[in-house]
CSV table of C-alpha atoms and ligand atoms in Angstrom, one decimal:
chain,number,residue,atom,x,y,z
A,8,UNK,CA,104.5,174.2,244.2
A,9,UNK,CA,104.0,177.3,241.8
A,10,UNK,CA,100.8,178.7,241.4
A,11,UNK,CA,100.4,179.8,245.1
A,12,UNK,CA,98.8,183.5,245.1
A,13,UNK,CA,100.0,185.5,248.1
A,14,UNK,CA,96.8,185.5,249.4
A,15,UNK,CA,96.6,182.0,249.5
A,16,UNK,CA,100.1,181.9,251.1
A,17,UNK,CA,99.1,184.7,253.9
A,18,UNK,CA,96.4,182.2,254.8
A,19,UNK,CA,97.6,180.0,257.7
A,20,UNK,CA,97.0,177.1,255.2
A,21,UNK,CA,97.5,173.3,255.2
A,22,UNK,CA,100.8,172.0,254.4
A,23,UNK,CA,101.4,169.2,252.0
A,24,UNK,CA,105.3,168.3,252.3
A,25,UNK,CA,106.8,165.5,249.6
A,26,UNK,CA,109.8,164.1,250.6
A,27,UNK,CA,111.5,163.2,247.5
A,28,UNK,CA,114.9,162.1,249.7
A,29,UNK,CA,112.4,158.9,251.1
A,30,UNK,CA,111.4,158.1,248.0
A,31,UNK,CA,114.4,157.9,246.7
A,32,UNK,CA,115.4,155.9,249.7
A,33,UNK,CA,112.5,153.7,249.2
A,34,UNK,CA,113.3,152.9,245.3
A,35,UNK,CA,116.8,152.2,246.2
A,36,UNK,CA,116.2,149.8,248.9
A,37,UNK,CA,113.5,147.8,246.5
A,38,UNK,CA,116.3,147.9,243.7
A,39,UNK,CA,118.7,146.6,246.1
A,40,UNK,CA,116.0,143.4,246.9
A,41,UNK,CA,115.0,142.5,244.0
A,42,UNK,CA,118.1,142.9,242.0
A,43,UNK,CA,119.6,141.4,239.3
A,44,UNK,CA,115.9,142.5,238.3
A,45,UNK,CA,115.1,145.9,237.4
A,46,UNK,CA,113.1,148.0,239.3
A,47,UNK,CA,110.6,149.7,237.8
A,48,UNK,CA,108.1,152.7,239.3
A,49,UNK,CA,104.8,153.3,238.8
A,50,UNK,CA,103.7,156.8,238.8
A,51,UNK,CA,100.0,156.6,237.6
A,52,UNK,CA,97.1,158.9,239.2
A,53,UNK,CA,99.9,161.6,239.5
A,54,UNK,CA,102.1,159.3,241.2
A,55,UNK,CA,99.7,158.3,244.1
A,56,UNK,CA,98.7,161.9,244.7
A,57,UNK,CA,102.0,163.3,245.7
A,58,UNK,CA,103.1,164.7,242.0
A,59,UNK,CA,103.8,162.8,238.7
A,60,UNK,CA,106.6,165.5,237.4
A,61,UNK,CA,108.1,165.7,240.7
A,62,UNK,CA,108.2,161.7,241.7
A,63,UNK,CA,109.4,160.7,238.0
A,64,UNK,CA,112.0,163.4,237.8
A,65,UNK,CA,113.7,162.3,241.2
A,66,UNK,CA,113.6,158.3,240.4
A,67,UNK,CA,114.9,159.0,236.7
A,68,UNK,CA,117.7,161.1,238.4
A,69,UNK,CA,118.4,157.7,241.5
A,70,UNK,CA,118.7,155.6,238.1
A,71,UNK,CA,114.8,154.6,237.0
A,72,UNK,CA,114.5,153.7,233.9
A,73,UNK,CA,111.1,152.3,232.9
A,74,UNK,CA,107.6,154.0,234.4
A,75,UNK,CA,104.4,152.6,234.5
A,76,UNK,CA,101.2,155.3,234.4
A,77,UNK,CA,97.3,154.2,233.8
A,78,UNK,CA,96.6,156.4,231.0
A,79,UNK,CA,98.1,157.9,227.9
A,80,UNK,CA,98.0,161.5,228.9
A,81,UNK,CA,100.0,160.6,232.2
A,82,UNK,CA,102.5,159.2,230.2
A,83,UNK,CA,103.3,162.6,228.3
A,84,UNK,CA,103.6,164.2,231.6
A,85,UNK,CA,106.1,161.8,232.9
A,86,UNK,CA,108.0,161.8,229.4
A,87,UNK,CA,107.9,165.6,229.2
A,88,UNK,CA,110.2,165.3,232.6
A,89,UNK,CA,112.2,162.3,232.2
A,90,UNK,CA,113.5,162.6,228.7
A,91,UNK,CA,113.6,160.1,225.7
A,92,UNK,CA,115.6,157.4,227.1
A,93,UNK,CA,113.2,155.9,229.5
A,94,UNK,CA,110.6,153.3,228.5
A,95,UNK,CA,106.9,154.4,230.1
A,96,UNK,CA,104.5,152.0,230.0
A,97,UNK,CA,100.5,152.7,229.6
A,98,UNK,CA,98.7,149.8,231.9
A,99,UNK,CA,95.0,150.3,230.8
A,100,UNK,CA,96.0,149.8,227.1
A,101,UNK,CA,94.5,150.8,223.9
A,102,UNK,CA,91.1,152.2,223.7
A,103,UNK,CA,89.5,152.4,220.0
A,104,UNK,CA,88.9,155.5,219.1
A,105,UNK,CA,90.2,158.3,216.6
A,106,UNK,CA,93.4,159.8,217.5
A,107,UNK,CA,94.0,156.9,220.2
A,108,UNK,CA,96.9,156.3,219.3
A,109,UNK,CA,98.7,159.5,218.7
A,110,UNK,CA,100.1,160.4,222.3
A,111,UNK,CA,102.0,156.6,222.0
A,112,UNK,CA,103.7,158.0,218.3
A,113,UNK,CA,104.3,161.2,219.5
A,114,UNK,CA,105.7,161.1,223.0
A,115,UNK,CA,107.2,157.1,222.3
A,116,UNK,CA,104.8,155.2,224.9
A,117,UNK,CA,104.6,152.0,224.7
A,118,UNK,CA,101.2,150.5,225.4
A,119,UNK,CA,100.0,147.3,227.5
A,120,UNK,CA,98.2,145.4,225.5
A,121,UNK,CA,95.7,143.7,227.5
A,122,UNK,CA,92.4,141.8,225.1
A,123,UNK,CA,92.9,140.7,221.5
A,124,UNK,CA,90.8,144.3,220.7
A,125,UNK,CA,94.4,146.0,221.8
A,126,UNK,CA,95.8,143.5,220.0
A,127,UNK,CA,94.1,143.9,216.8
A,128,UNK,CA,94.3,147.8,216.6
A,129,UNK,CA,98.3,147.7,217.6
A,130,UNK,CA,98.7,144.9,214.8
A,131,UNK,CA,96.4,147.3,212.3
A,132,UNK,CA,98.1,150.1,213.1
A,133,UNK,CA,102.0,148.9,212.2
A,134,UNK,CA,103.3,150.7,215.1
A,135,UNK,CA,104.7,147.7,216.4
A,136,UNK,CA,107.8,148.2,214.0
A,137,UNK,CA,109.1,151.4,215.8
A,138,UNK,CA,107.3,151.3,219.4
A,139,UNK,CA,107.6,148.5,222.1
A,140,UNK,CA,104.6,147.1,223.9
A,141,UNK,CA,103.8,144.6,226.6
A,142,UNK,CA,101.3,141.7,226.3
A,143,UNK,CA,99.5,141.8,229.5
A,144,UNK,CA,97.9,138.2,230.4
A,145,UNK,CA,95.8,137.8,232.7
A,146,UNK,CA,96.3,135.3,235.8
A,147,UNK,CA,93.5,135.3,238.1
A,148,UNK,CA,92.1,139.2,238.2
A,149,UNK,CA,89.4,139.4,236.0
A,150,UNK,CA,90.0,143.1,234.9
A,151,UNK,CA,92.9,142.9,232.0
A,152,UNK,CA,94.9,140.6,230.1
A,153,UNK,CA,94.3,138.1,227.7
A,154,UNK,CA,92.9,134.8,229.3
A,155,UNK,CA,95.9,132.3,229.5
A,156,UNK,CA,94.6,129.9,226.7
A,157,UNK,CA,94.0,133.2,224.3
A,158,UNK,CA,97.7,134.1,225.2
A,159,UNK,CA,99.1,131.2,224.4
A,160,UNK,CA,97.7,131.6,220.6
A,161,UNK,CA,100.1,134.3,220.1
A,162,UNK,CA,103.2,132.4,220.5
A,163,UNK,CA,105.1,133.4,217.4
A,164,UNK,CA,103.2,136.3,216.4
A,165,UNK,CA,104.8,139.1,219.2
A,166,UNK,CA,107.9,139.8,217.9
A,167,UNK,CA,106.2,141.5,214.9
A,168,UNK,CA,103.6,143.7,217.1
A,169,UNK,CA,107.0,144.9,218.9
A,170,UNK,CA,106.2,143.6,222.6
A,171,UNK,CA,109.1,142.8,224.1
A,172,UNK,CA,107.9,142.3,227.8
A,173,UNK,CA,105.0,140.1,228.8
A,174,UNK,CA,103.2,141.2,232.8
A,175,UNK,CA,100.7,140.0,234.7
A,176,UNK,CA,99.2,141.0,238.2
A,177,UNK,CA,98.6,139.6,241.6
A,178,UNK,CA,95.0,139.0,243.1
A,179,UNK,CA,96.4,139.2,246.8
A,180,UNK,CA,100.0,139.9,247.2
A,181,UNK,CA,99.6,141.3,250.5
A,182,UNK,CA,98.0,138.2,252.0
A,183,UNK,CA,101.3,136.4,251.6
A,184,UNK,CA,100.2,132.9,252.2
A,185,UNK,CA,97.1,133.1,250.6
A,186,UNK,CA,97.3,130.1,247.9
A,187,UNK,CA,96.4,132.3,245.4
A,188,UNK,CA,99.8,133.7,244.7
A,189,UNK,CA,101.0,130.4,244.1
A,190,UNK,CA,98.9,129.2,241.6
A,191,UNK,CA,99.4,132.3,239.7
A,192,UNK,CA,102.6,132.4,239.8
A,193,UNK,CA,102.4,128.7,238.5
A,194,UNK,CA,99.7,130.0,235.9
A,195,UNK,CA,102.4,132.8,234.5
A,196,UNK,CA,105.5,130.3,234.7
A,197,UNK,CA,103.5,128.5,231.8
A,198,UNK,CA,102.6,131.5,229.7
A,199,UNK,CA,106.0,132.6,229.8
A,200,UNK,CA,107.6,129.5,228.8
A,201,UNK,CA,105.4,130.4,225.6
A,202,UNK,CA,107.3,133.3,225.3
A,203,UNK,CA,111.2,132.5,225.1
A,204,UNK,CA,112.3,135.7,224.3
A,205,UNK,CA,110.2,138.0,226.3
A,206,UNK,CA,111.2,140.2,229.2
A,207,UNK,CA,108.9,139.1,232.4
A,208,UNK,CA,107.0,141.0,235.1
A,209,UNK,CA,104.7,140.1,237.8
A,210,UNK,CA,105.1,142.1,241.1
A,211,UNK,CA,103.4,145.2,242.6
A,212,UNK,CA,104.5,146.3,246.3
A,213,UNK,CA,103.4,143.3,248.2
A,214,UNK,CA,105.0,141.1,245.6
A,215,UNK,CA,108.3,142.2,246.8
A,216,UNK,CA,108.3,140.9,249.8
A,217,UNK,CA,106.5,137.4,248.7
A,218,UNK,CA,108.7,134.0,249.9
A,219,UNK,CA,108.6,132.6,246.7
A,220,UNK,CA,110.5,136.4,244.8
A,221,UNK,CA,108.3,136.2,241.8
A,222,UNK,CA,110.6,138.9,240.7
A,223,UNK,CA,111.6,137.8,237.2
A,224,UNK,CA,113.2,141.0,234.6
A,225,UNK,CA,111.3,143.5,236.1
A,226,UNK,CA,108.9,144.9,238.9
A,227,UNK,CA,106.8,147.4,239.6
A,228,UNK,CA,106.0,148.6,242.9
A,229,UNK,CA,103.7,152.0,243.4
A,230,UNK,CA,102.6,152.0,247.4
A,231,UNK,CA,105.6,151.5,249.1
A,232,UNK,CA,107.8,154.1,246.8
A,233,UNK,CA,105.2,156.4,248.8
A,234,UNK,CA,106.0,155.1,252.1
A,235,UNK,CA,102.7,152.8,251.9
A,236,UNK,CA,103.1,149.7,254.0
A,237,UNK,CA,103.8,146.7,251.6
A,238,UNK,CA,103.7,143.9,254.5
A,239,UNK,CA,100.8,145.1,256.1
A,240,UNK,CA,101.2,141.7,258.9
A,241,UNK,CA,104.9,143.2,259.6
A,242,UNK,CA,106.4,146.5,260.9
A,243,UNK,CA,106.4,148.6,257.3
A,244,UNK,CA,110.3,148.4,255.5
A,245,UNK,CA,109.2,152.0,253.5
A,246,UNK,CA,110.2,155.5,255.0
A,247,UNK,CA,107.2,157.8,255.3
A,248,UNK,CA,107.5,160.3,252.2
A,249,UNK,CA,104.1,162.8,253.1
A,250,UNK,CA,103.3,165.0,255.7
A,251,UNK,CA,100.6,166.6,256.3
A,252,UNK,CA,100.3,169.7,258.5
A,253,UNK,CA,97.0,171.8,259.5
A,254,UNK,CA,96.7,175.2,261.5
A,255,UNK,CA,94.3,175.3,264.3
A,256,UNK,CA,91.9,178.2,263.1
A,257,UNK,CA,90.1,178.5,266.5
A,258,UNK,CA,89.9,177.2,269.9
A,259,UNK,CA,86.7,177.0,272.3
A,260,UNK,CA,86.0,175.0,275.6
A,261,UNK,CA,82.7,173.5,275.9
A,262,UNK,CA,80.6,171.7,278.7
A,263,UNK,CA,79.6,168.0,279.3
A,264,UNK,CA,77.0,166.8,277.1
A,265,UNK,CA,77.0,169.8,274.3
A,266,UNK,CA,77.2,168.0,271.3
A,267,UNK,CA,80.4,169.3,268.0
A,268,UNK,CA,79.3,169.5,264.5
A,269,UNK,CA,76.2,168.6,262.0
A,270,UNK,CA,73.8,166.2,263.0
A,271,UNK,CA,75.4,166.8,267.1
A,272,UNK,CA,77.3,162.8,266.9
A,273,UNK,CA,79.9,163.6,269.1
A,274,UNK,CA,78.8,164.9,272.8
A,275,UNK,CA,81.2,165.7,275.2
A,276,UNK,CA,81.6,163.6,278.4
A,277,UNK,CA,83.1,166.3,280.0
A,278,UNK,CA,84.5,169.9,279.7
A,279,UNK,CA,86.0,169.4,276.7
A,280,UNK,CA,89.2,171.7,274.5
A,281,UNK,CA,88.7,171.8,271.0
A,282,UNK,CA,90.8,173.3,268.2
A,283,UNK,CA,88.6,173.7,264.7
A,284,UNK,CA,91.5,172.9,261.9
A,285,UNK,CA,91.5,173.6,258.9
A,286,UNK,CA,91.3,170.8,256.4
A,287,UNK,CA,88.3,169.4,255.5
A,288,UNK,CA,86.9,166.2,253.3
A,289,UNK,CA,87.3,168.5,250.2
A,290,UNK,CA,90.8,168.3,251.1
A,291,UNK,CA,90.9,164.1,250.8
A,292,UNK,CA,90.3,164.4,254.4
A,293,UNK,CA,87.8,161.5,254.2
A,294,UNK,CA,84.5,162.0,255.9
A,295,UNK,CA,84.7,159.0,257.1
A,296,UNK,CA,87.0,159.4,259.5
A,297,UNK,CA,84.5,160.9,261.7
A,298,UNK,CA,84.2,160.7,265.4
A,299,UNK,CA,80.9,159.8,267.1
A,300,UNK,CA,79.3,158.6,270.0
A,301,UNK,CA,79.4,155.4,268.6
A,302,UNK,CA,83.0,155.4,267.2
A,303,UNK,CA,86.3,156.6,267.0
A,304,UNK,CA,87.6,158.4,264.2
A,305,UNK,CA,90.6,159.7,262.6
A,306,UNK,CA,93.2,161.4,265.1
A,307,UNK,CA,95.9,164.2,264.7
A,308,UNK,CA,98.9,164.9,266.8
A,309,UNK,CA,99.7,168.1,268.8
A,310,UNK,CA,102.8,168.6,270.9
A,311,UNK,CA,103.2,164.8,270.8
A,312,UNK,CA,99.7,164.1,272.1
A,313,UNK,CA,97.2,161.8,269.8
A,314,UNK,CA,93.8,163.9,269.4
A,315,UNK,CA,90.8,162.6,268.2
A,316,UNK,CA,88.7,164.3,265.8
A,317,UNK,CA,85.1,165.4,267.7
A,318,UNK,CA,82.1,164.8,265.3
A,319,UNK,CA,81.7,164.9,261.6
A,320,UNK,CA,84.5,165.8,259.1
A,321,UNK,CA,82.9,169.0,257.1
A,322,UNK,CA,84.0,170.0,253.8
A,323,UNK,CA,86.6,172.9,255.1
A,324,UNK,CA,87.0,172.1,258.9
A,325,UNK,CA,87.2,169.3,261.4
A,326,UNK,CA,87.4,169.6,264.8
A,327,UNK,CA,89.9,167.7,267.8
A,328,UNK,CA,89.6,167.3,270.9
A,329,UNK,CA,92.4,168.9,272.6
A,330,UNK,CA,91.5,168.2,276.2
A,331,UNK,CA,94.6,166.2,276.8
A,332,UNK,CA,97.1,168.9,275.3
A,333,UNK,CA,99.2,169.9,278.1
A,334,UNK,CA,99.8,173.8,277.9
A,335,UNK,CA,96.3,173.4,275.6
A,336,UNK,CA,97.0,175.1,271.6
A,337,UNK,CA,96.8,178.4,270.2
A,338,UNK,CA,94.9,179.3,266.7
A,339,UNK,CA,98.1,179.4,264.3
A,340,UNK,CA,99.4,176.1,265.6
A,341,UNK,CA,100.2,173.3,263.2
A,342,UNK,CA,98.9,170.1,263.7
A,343,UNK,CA,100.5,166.9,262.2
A,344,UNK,CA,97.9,164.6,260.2
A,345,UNK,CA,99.9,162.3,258.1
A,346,UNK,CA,103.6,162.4,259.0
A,347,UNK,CA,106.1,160.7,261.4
A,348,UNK,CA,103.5,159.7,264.0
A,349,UNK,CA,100.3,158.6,262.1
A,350,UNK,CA,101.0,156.8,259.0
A,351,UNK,CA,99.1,156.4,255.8
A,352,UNK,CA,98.5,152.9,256.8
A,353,UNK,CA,97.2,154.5,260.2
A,354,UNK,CA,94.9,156.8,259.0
A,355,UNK,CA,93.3,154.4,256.3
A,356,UNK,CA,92.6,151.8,258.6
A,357,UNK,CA,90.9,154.4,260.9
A,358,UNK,CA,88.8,155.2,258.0
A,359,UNK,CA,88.3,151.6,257.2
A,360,UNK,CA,89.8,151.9,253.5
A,361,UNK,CA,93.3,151.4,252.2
A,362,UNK,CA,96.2,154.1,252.3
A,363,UNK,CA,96.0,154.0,248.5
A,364,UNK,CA,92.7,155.4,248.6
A,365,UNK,CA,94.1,158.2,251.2
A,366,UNK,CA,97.3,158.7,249.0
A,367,UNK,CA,95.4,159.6,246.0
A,368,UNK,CA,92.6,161.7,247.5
A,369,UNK,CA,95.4,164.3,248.6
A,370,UNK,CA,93.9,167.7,248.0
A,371,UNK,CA,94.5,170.2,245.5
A,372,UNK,CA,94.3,173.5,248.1
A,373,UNK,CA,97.6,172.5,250.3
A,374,UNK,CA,100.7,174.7,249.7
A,375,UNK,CA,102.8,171.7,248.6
A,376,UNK,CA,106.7,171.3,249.8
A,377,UNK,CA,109.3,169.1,248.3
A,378,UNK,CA,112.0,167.9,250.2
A,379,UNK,CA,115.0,167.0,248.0
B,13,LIG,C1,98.9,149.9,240.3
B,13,LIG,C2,99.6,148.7,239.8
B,13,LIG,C3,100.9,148.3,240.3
B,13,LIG,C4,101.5,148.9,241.5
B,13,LIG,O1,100.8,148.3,242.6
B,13,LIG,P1,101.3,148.7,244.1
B,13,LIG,O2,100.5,147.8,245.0
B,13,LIG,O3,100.9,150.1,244.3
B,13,LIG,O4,102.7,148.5,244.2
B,13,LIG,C5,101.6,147.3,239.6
B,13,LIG,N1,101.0,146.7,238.5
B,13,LIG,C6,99.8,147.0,238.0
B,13,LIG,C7,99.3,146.3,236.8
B,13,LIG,C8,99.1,148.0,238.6
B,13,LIG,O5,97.9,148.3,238.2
């Protein structure tokens, strides 16, 4: 990415590489499921951490056509890259509040219109007459959307407000038998025979790969565009689309029982190697991948060997355990964190979150590669 000051560069720095060929790849091989449907991409929280502008441009260029973002102002930044023709959608809807609406006239986003508030200041406004929206009802989440029996009020009345596509959202696509994804499905089957004439959307990721294809006009998958596991019971179907590579900074061998880091939680059971790389948790390297006494923490891979990381994750640095490194490492040596060996899904679950969460705390300080 721009920006990079040669000092910065003339650092041995972390490397954040985007691999815009896999996520391409990934988009085409969820297209090429779920077709007739369209597939849709959702870019929000600058797509998952790995670059709004970038991402968008490369799936409007493999044949995307309609982008989902959170907010308003991600919305201009996709539509500043990917032209007029696409349709972007805005998922948290309409907020009251001067100049609210301006960003949807100016940059033509169409808004998802989730409580009868939206409703009322989209109707108010007369936008409806020259911008789409989508009527978001709600079907077991408890966040947004319009309760089924409020939806089902509006029969009649959408055509006029300009929504031409109604959405909902699953509770727990991922748990594929869980009951739940039945019975909403069931739930939005009836408030869309309400709505003859509207377009139809229901599936994230996971809903992709459900048994019973809830994938109606149009989907929406974020995670596994970004190589995040969307069957998380089954070998992952995505290709892996970050890497992330940190330079060893300095090496030092210590004895048995000398303890690495604040507050001493890692001790050495023997004469230990370790390499001090670094990336830190200000980097979205999250301190909870610690290693302790107690338990094991996140890993990274050097020269093919799986190191664990010795004590706490600091701000800056983080320290592995090199022992087992045949030939041991040199300061200047790049170590994989994220990448061919240890997945997102790996290094969430070693962190005991989600990959999301590990996607989209991606640092701001890595000189950033894309891979066309
Ligand atoms: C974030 C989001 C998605 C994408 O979900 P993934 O699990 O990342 O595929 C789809 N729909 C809605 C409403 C969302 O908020």
């Amino acid at each position: 990415m721009s920006g990079l000051n040669p000092v910065a560069a003339a650092e041995s720095q972390a490397e954040l590489i985007i691999d815009l060929a896999a996520l391409v790849a990934n988009w085409r091989s969820l297209a090429a499921r779920i077709a007739p449907a369209a597939c849709a991409a959702v870019v929000k929280a600058d797509a998952y951490g790995v670059g709004a502008e970038q991402a968008s441009k490369a799936l409007y260029d493999a044949g995307c056509r309609v982008f989902f973002v959170a907010q308003a102002s991600e919305g201009v930044r996709v539509r500043a890259v990917v032209g007029a023709e696409p349709a972007i959608y805005v998922l948290n809807g309409l907020i009251a509040g001067a100049g609210r609406l301006d960003p949807y006239v100016a940059h033509d986003l169409r808004p998802v219109l989730g409580s009868l508030e939206d409703l009322r200041i989209w109707s108010a406004s007369g936008l409806g007459r020259s911008i789409k929206a989508a009527l978001h009802v709600d079907s077991g989440m408890n966040r947004l959307g319009l309760p089924h029996g409020e939806s089902l009020t509006l029969a009649g009345q959408v055509g006029a407000l300009g929504i031409d596509l109604v959405m909902s959202h699953f509770v727990s696509s991922e748990v594929s038998a869980d009951p739940l994804n039945a019975q909403q499905i069931a739930g939005f089957d009836a408030v869309r025979a309400a709505f003859p004439g509207l377009q139809a959307s229901m599936a994230n990721s996971a809903g992709l790969f459900l048994p019973q294809r809830p994938f109606y006009d149009l989907v929406r998958p974020g995670y596994a565009l970004y190589g995040g596991n969307p069957t998380p019971d089954a070998p992952n179907p995505m290709r892996a689309v970050v890497t992330l590579r940190a330079p060893i900074i300095q090496t030092r061998e210590i004895g048995a029982g000398e303890s690495v880091g604040y507050n001493a939680q890692w001790t050495a059971r023997r004469v230990s190697r370790l390499a001090t790389i670094g990336v830190g948790y200000a980097d979205g390297l999250l301190r909870a991948l610690m290693g302790t006494d107690a338990r094991i923490g996140g890993e990274a891979v050097v020269a093919g060997v799986h190191c664990p990381f010795a004590g706490r994750v600091s701000m800056d640095l983080t320290v592995i355990d090199v022992t087992d490194v045949p030939g041991g490492v040199r300061a200047g040596d790049m170590v994989e964190l994220l990448g061919p060996t240890i997945t997102v899904d790996d290094m969430a679950a070693r962190a005991g979150t989600i990959g999301y969460e590990i996607l989209t705390n991606l640092g701001r300080r890595y000189a950033r590669t894309y891979r066309r």
